[in-house]
Tab-separated table of C-alpha atoms and ligand atoms in Angstrom:
chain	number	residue	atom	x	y	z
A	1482	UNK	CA	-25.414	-0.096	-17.677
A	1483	UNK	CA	-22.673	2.372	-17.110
A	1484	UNK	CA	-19.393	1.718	-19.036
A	1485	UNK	CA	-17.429	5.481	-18.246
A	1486	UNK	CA	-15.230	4.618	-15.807
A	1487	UNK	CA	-15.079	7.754	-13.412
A	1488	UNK	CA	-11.433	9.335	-12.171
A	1489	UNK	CA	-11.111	10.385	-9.034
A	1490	UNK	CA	-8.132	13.017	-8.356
A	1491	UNK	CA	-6.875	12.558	-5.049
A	1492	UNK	CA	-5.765	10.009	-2.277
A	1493	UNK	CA	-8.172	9.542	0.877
A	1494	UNK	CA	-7.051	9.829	4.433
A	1495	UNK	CA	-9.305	9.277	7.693
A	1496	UNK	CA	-9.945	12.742	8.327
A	1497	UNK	CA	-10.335	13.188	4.592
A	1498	UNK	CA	-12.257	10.437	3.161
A	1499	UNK	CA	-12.914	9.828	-0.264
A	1500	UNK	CA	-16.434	8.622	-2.160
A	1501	UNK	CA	-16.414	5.223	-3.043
A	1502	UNK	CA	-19.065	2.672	-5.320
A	1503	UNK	CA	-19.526	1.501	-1.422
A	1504	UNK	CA	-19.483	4.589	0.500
A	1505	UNK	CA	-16.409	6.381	2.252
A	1506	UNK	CA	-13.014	4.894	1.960
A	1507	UNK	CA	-11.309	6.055	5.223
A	1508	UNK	CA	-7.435	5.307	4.788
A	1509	UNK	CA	-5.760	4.875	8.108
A	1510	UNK	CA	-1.663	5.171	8.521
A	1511	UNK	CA	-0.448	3.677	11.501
A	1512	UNK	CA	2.781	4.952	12.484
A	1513	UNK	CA	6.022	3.255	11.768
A	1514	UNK	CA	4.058	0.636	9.660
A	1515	UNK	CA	3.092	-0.938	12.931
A	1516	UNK	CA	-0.505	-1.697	14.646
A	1517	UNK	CA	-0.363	-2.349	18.272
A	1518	UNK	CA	-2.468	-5.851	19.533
A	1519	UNK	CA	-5.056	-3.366	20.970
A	1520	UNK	CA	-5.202	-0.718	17.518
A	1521	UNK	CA	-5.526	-3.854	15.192
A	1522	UNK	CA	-8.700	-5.453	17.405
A	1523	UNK	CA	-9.893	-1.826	17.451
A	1524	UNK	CA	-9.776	-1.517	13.777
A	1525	UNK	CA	-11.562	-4.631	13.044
A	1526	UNK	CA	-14.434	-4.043	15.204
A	1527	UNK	CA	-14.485	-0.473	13.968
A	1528	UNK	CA	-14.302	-1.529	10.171
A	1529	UNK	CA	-17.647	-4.041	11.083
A	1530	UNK	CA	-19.571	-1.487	12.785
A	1531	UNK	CA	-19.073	1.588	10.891
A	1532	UNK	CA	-18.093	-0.015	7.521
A	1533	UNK	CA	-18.996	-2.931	5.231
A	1534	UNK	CA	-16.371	-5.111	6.980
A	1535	UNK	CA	-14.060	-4.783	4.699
A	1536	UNK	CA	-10.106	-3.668	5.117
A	1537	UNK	CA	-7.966	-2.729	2.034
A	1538	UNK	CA	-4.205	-2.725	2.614
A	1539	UNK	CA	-2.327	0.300	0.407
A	1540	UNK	CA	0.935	-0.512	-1.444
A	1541	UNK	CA	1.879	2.729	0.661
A	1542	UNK	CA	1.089	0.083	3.764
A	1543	UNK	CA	-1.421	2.113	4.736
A	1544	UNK	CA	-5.709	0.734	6.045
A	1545	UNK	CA	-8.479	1.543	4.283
A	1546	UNK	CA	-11.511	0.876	6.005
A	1547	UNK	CA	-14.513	0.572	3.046
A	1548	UNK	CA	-18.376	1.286	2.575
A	1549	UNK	CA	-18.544	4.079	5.334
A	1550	UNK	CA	-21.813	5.593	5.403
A	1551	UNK	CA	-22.077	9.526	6.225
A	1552	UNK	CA	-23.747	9.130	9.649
A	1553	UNK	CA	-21.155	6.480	10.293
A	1554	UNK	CA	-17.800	9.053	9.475
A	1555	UNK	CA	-17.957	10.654	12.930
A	1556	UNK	CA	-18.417	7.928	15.392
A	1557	UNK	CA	-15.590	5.855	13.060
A	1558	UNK	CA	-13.037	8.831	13.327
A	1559	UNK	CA	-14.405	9.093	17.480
A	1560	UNK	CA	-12.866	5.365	17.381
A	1561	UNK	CA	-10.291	5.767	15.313
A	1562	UNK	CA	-8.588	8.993	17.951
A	1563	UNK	CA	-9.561	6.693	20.976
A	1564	UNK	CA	-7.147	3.751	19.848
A	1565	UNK	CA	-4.547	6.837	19.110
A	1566	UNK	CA	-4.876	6.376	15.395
A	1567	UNK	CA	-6.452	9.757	14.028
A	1568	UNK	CA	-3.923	12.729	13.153
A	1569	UNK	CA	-4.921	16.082	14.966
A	1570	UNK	CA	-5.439	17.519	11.659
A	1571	UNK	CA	-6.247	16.762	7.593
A	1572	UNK	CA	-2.425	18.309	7.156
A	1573	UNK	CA	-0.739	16.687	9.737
A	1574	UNK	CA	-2.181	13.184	8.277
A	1575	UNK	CA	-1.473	14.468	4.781
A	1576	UNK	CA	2.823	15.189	6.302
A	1577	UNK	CA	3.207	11.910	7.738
A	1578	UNK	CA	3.661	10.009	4.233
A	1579	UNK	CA	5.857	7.532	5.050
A	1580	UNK	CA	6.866	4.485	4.379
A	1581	UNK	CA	8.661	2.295	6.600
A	1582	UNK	CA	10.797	-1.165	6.176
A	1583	UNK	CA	8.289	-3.287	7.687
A	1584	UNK	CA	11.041	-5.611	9.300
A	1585	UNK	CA	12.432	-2.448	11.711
A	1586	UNK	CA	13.670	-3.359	14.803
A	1587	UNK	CA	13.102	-1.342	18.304
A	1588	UNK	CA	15.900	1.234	18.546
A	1589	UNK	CA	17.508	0.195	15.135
A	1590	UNK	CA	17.925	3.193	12.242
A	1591	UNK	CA	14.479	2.788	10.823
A	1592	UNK	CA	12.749	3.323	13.951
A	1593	UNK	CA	14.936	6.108	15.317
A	1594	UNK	CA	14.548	7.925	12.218
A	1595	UNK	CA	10.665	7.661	11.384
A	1596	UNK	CA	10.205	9.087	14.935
A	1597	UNK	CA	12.986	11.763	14.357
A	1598	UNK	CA	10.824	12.667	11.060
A	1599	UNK	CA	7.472	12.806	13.542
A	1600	UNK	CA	8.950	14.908	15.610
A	1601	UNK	CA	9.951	17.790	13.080
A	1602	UNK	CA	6.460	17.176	11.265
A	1603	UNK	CA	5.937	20.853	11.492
A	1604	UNK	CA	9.244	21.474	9.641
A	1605	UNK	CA	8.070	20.097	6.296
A	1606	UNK	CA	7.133	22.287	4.208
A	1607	UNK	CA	3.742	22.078	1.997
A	1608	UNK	CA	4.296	19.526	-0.806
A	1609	UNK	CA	2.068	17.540	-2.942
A	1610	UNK	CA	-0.548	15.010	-1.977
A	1611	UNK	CA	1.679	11.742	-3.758
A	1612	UNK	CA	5.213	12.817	-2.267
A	1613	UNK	CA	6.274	10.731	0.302
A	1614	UNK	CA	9.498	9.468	2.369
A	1615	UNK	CA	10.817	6.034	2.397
A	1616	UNK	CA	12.455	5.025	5.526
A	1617	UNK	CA	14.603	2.393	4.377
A	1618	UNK	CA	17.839	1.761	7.209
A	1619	UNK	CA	17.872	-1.584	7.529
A	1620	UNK	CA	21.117	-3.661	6.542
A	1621	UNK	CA	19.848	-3.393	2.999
A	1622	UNK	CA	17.298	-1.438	1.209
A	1623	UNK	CA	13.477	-3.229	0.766
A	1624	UNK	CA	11.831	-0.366	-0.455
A	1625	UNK	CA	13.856	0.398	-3.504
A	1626	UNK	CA	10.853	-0.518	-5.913
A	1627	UNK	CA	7.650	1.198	-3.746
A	1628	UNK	CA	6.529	4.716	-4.514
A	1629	UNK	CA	8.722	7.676	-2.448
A	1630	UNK	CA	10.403	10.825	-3.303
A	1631	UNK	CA	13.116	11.415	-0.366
A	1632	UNK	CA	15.204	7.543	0.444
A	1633	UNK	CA	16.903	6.988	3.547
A	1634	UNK	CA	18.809	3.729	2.562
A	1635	UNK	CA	21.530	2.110	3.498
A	1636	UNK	CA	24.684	2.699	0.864
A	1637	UNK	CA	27.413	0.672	-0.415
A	1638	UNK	CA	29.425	1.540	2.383
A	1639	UNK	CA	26.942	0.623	5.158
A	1640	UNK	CA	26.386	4.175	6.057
A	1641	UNK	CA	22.996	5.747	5.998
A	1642	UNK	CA	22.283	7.802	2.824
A	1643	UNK	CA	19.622	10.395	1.543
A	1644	UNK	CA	18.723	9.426	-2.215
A	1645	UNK	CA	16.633	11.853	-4.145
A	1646	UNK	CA	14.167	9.554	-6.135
A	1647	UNK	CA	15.020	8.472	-9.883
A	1648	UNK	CA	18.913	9.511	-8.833
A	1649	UNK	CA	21.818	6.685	-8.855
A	1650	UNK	CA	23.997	8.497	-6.245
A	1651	UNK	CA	23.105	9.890	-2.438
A	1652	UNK	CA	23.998	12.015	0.244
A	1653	UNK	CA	26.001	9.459	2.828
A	1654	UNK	CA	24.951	10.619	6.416
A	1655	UNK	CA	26.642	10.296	10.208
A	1656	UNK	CA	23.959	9.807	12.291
A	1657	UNK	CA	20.203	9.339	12.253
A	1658	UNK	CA	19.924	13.232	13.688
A	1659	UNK	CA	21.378	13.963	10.338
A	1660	UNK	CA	19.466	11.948	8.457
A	1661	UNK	CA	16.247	13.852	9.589
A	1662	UNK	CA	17.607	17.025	9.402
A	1663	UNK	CA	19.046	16.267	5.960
A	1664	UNK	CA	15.674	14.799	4.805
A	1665	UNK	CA	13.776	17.937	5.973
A	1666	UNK	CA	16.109	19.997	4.485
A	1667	UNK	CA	15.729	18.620	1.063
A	1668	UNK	CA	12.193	18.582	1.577
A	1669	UNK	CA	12.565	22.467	1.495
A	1670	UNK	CA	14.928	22.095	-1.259
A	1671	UNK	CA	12.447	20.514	-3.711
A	1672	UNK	CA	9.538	22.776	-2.600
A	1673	UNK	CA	11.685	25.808	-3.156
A	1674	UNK	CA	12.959	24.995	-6.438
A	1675	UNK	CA	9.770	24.221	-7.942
A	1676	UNK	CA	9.132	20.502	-6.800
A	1677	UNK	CA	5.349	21.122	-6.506
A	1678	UNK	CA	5.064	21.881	-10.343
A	1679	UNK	CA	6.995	18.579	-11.529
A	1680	UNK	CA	4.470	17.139	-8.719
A	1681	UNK	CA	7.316	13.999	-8.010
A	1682	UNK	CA	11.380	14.167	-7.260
A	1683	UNK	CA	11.560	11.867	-10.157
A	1684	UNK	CA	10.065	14.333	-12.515
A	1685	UNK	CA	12.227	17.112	-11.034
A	1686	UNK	CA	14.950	17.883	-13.561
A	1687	UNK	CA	16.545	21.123	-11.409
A	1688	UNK	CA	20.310	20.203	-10.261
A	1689	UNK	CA	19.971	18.730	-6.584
A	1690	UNK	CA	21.511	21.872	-4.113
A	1691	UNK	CA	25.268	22.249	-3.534
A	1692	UNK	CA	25.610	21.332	-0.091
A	1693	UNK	CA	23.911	17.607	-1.284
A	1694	UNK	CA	27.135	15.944	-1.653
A	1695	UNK	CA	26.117	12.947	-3.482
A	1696	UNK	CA	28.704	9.997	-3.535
A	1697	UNK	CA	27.349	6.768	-3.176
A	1698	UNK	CA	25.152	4.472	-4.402
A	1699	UNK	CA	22.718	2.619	-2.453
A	1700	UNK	CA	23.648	-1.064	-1.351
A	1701	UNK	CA	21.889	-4.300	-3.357
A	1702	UNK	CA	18.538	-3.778	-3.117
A	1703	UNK	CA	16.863	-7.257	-0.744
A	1704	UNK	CA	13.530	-9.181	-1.670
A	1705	UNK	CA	10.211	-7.840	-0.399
A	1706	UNK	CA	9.158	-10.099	2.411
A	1707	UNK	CA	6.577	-13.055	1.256
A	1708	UNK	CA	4.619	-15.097	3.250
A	1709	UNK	CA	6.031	-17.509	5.404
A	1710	UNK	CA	7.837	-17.944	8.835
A	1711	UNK	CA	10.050	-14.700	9.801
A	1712	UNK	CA	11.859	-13.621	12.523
A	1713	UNK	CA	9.737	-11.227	13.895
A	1714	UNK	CA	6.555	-13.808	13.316
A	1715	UNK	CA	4.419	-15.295	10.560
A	1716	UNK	CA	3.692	-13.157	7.365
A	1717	UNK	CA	0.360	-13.723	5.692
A	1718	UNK	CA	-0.568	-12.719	2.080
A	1719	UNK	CA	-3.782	-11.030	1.832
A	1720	UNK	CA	-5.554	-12.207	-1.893
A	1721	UNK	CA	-6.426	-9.303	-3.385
A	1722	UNK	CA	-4.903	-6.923	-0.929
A	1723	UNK	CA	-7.810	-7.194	1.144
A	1724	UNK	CA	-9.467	-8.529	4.297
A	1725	UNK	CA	-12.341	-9.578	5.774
A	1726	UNK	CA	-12.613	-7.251	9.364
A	1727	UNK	CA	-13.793	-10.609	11.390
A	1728	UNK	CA	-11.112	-12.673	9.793
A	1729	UNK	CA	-8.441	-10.982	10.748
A	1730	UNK	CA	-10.553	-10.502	14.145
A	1731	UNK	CA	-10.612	-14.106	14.284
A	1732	UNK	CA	-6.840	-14.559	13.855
A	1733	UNK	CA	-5.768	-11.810	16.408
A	1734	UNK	CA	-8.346	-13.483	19.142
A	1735	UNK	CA	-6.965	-16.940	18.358
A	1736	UNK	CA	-3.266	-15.970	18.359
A	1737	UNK	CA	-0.864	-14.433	20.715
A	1738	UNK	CA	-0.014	-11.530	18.345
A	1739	UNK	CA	1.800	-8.662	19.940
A	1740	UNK	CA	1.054	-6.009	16.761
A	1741	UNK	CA	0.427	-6.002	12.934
A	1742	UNK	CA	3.381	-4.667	10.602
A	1743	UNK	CA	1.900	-3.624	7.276
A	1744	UNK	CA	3.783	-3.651	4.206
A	1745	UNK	CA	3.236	-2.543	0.603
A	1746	UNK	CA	3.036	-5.707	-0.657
A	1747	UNK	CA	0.121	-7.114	0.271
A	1748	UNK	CA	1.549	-8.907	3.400
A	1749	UNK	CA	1.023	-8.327	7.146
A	1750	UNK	CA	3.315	-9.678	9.996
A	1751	UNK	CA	1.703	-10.834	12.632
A	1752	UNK	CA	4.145	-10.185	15.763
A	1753	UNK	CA	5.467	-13.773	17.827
A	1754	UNK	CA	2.745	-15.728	15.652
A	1755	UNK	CA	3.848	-19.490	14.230
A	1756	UNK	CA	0.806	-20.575	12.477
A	1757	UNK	CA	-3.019	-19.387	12.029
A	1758	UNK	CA	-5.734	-20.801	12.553
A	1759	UNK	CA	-8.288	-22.135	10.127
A	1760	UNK	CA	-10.997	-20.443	8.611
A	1761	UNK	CA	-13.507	-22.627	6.842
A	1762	UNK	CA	-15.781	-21.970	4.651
A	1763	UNK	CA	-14.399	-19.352	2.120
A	1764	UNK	CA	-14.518	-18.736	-1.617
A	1765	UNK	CA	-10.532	-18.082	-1.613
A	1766	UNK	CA	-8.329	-18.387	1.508
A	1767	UNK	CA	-8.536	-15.311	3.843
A	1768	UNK	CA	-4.696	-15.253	4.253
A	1769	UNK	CA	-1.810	-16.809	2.034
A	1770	UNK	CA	0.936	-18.496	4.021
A	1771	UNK	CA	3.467	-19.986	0.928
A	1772	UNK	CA	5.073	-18.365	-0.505
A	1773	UNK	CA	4.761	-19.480	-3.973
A	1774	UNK	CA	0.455	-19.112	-3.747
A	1775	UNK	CA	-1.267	-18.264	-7.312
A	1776	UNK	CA	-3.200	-15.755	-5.755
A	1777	UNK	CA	0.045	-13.819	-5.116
A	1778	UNK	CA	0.046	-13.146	-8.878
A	1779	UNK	CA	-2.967	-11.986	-9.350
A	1780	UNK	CA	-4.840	-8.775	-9.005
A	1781	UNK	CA	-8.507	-7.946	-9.382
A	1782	UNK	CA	-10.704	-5.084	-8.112
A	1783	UNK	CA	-13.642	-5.072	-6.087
A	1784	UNK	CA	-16.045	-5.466	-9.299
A	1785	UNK	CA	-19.551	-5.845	-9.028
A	1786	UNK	CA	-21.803	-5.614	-7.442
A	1787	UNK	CA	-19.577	-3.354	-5.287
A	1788	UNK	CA	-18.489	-0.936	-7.048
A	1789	UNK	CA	-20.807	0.604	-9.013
A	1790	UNK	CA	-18.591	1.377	-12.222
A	1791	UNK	CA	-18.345	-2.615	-12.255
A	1792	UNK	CA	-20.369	-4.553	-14.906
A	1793	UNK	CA	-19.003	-8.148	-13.986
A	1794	UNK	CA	-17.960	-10.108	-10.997
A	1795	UNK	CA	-13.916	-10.023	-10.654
A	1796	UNK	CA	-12.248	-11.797	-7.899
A	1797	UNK	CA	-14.129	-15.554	-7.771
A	1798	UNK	CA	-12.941	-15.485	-11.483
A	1799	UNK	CA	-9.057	-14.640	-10.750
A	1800	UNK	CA	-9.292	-17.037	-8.297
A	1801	UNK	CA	-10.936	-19.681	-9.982
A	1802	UNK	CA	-7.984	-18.639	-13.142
A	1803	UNK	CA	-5.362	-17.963	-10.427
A	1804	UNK	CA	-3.752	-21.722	-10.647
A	1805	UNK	CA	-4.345	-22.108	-14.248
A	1806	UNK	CA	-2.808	-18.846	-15.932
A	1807	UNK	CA	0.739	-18.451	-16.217
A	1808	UNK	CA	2.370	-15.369	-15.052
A	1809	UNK	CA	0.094	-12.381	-13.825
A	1810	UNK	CA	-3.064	-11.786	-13.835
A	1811	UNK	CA	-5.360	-9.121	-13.686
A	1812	UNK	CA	-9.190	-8.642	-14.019
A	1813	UNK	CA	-10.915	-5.335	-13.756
A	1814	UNK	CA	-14.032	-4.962	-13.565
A	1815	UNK	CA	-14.343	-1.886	-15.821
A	1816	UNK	CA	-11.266	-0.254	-18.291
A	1817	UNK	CA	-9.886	2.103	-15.290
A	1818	UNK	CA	-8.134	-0.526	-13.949
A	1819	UNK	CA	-7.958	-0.085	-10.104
A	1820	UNK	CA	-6.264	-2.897	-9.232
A	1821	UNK	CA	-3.078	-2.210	-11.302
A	1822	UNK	CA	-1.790	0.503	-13.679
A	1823	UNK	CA	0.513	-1.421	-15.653
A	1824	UNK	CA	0.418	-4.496	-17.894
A	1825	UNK	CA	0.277	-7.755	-16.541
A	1826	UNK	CA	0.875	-11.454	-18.936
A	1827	UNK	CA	-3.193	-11.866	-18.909
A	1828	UNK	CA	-5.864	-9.210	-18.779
A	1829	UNK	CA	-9.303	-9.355	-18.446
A	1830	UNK	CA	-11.219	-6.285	-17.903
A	1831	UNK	CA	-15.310	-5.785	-17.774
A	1832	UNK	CA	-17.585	-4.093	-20.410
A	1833	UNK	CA	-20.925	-3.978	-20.125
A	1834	UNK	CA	-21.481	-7.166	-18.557
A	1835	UNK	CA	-18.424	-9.390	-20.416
A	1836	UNK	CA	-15.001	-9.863	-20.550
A	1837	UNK	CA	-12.430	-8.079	-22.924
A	1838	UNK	CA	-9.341	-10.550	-22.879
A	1839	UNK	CA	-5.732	-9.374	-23.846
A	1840	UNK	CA	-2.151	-10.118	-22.979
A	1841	UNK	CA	0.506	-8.030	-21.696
A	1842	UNK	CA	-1.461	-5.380	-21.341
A	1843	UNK	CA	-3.545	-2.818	-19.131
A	1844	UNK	CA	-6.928	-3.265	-18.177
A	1845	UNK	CA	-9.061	-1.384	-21.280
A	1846	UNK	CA	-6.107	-1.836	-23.466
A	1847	UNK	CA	-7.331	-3.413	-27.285
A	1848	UNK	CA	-8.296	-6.856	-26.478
A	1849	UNK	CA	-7.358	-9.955	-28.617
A	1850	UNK	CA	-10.691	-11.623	-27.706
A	1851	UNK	CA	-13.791	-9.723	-27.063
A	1852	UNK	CA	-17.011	-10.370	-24.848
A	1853	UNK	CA	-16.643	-13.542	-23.741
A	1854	UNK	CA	-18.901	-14.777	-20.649
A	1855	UNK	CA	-17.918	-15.839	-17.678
A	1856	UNK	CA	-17.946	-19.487	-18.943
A	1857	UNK	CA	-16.092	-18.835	-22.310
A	1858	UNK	CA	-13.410	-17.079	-20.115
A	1859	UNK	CA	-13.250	-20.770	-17.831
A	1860	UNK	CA	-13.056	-22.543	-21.293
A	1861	UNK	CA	-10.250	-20.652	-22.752
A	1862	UNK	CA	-8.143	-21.357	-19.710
A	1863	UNK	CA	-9.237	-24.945	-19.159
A	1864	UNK	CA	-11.509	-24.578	-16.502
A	1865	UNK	CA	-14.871	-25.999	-18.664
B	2962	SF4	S1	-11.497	-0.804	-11.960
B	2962	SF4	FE1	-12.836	-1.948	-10.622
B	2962	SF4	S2	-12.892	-0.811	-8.695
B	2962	SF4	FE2	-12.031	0.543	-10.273
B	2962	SF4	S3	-13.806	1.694	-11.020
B	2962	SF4	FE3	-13.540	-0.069	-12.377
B	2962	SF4	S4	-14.838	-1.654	-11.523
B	2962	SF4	FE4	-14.589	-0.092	-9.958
């Protein structure tokens, strides 16, 4: 039985894909956090017939199709260009890092901006695989707690400002032309001053560059969105973070949705939608609608038998434990803890074949009970 978990060092893309315990995971960024009606059918069906069915969605709100198969890569990435999402080239994929505020509206700041930032694509320099951009211009920032290095936010003042990540105060800014051309230029800044050694802007201790006139704070961060009604549509919770290809096929087919907006927190919008349609016959609901659902708390892995580091089964547990445990809840199916880095209320990770249970802590972290079975997990939370 194998107990090492493995590391793997970088972040896959869909020109770049990385090995998986179920093949090729072939991460897919839409542009502007959107999917078009025709990309998202085109995804599903691609994820069925070149994958295991199976679509992860990225707190960077980013696709990952799973369990691609060598001989399966090209014909997948032949799709993938033909519904006009497959970058021209491994760097130009690796450049557009972005994150968007899923809740952008057509012409607002957001959108302007993360198509100003396409457009000078080439003008960015080289910088490391985890440094990204959040564009963040709504009427208050959304994105304040997701993973970037360069902020375009809205500040105390309603103007736009550029934040440097991990500092209180930004740049205020004009116009969105200034805004990308300030962005780019800092971009430059941090690669020139030694960014790529501290690897992220937060780790980046040189003084920010004189003409960075920072003067203002960023406005009162808002709530991530959570399922329910919204504006723009319906937003579903996705247990796990993940999909089934055909159930989301199902939904698009049996809705009028005009696109998919991805976010980083496990949530898609589905554009002009009111309500979904059933889908019967499921260990745990394909798509969470309240916004108060126990699965929302909880993280698990894949587990076995799909991945292959995996000694136990992970997700019919957490959602078996899901409306019994208190607070969050992870289980990992081995100690390197996939599914979440940091310490959640209850923890149960897999070793060789049982459960390791602690609380407030990491996945592999020193458990207060040890090897426990599946059933001795059920009895300890009341589920004999
Ligand atoms: S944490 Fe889960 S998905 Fe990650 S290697 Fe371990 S078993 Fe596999």
């Amino acid at each position: 039985m194998n107990t090492a978990p493995t590391v793997q060092g970088w972040c896959p893309g869909a020109l770049r894909p990385m090995t998986s315990g179920d093949g090729l995971v072939v991460r897919v960024r839409p542009r502007s956090a959107r999917l078009t009606r025709k990309q998202a059918l085109g995804l599903c069906i691609l994820a069925k017939h070149h994958g295991i069915g199976l679509l992860d969605l990225t707190n960077r709100a980013n696709l990952q199709i799973r369990g691609v198969s060598e001989q399966a890569l090209e014909p997948l990435q032949q799709g993938l260009a033909e519904v006009g999402l497959l970058d021209e080239t491994p760097e130009q994929e690796q450049r557009r890092n972005f994150l968007v505020a899923p809740d952008w509206t057509p012409g607002g700041d957001t959108d302007q901006i993360a198509r100003g930032l396409l457009e000078r694509l080439h003008d960015l320099p080289e910088l490391p695989a985890k440094v990204g951009f959040a564009i963040d211009a709504g009427v208050a920032p959304i994105l304040s707690d997701d993973s970037a290095d360069f902020r375009i936010e809205r500040g105390t003042s309603g103007r736009l400002l550029l934040r440097a990540d991990g500092r209180p105060y930004g740049m205020p800014l004009e116009s969105v032309d200034a805004a990308v051309s300030a962005l780019v230029r800092l971009a430059h800044w941090f690669a020139d001053s030694g960014g790529n050694e501290s690897r992220r802007m937060r780790h980046h201790q040189m003084p920010l560059p004189g003409w960075f006139t920072a003067s203002e704070t960023a406005a009162p961060a808002r709530a991530p969105l959570k399922p329910g009604s919204h504006m723009l549509g319906l937003i579903a919770g996705l247990p796990f973070g993940q999909i089934e290809a055909e159930a989301l096929l199902q939904v698009l087919k049996a809705s009028p949705a005009k696109g998919l907006r991805l976010t980083p927190w496990r949530c898609l919008l589905l554009e002009g939608v009111n309500s979904l349609p059933a889908l019967p016959g499921r260990e745990f609901p394909a798509f969470l609608t309240e916004p108060d659902d126990p699965l929302l708390r909880v993280q698990a892995c894949a587990g076995a038998p799909r991945c292959s580091q995996a000694t136990v089964a992970t997700r019919s547990l957490a959602a078996r434990l899901a409306p019994r445990v208190k607070g969050t809840l992870h289980v990992s199916g081995c100690a390197k803890g996939c599914a979440c880095p940091s310490a959640t209320e209850t923890c149960l990770t897999g070793r060789d074949g049982q459960y390791d249970l602690a609380f407030q802590a990491q996945a592999g972290d020193p458990p207060q009970r040890s090897a426990l079975t599946e059933a001795e997990v059920l009895k300890f939370f009341g589920d004999a």
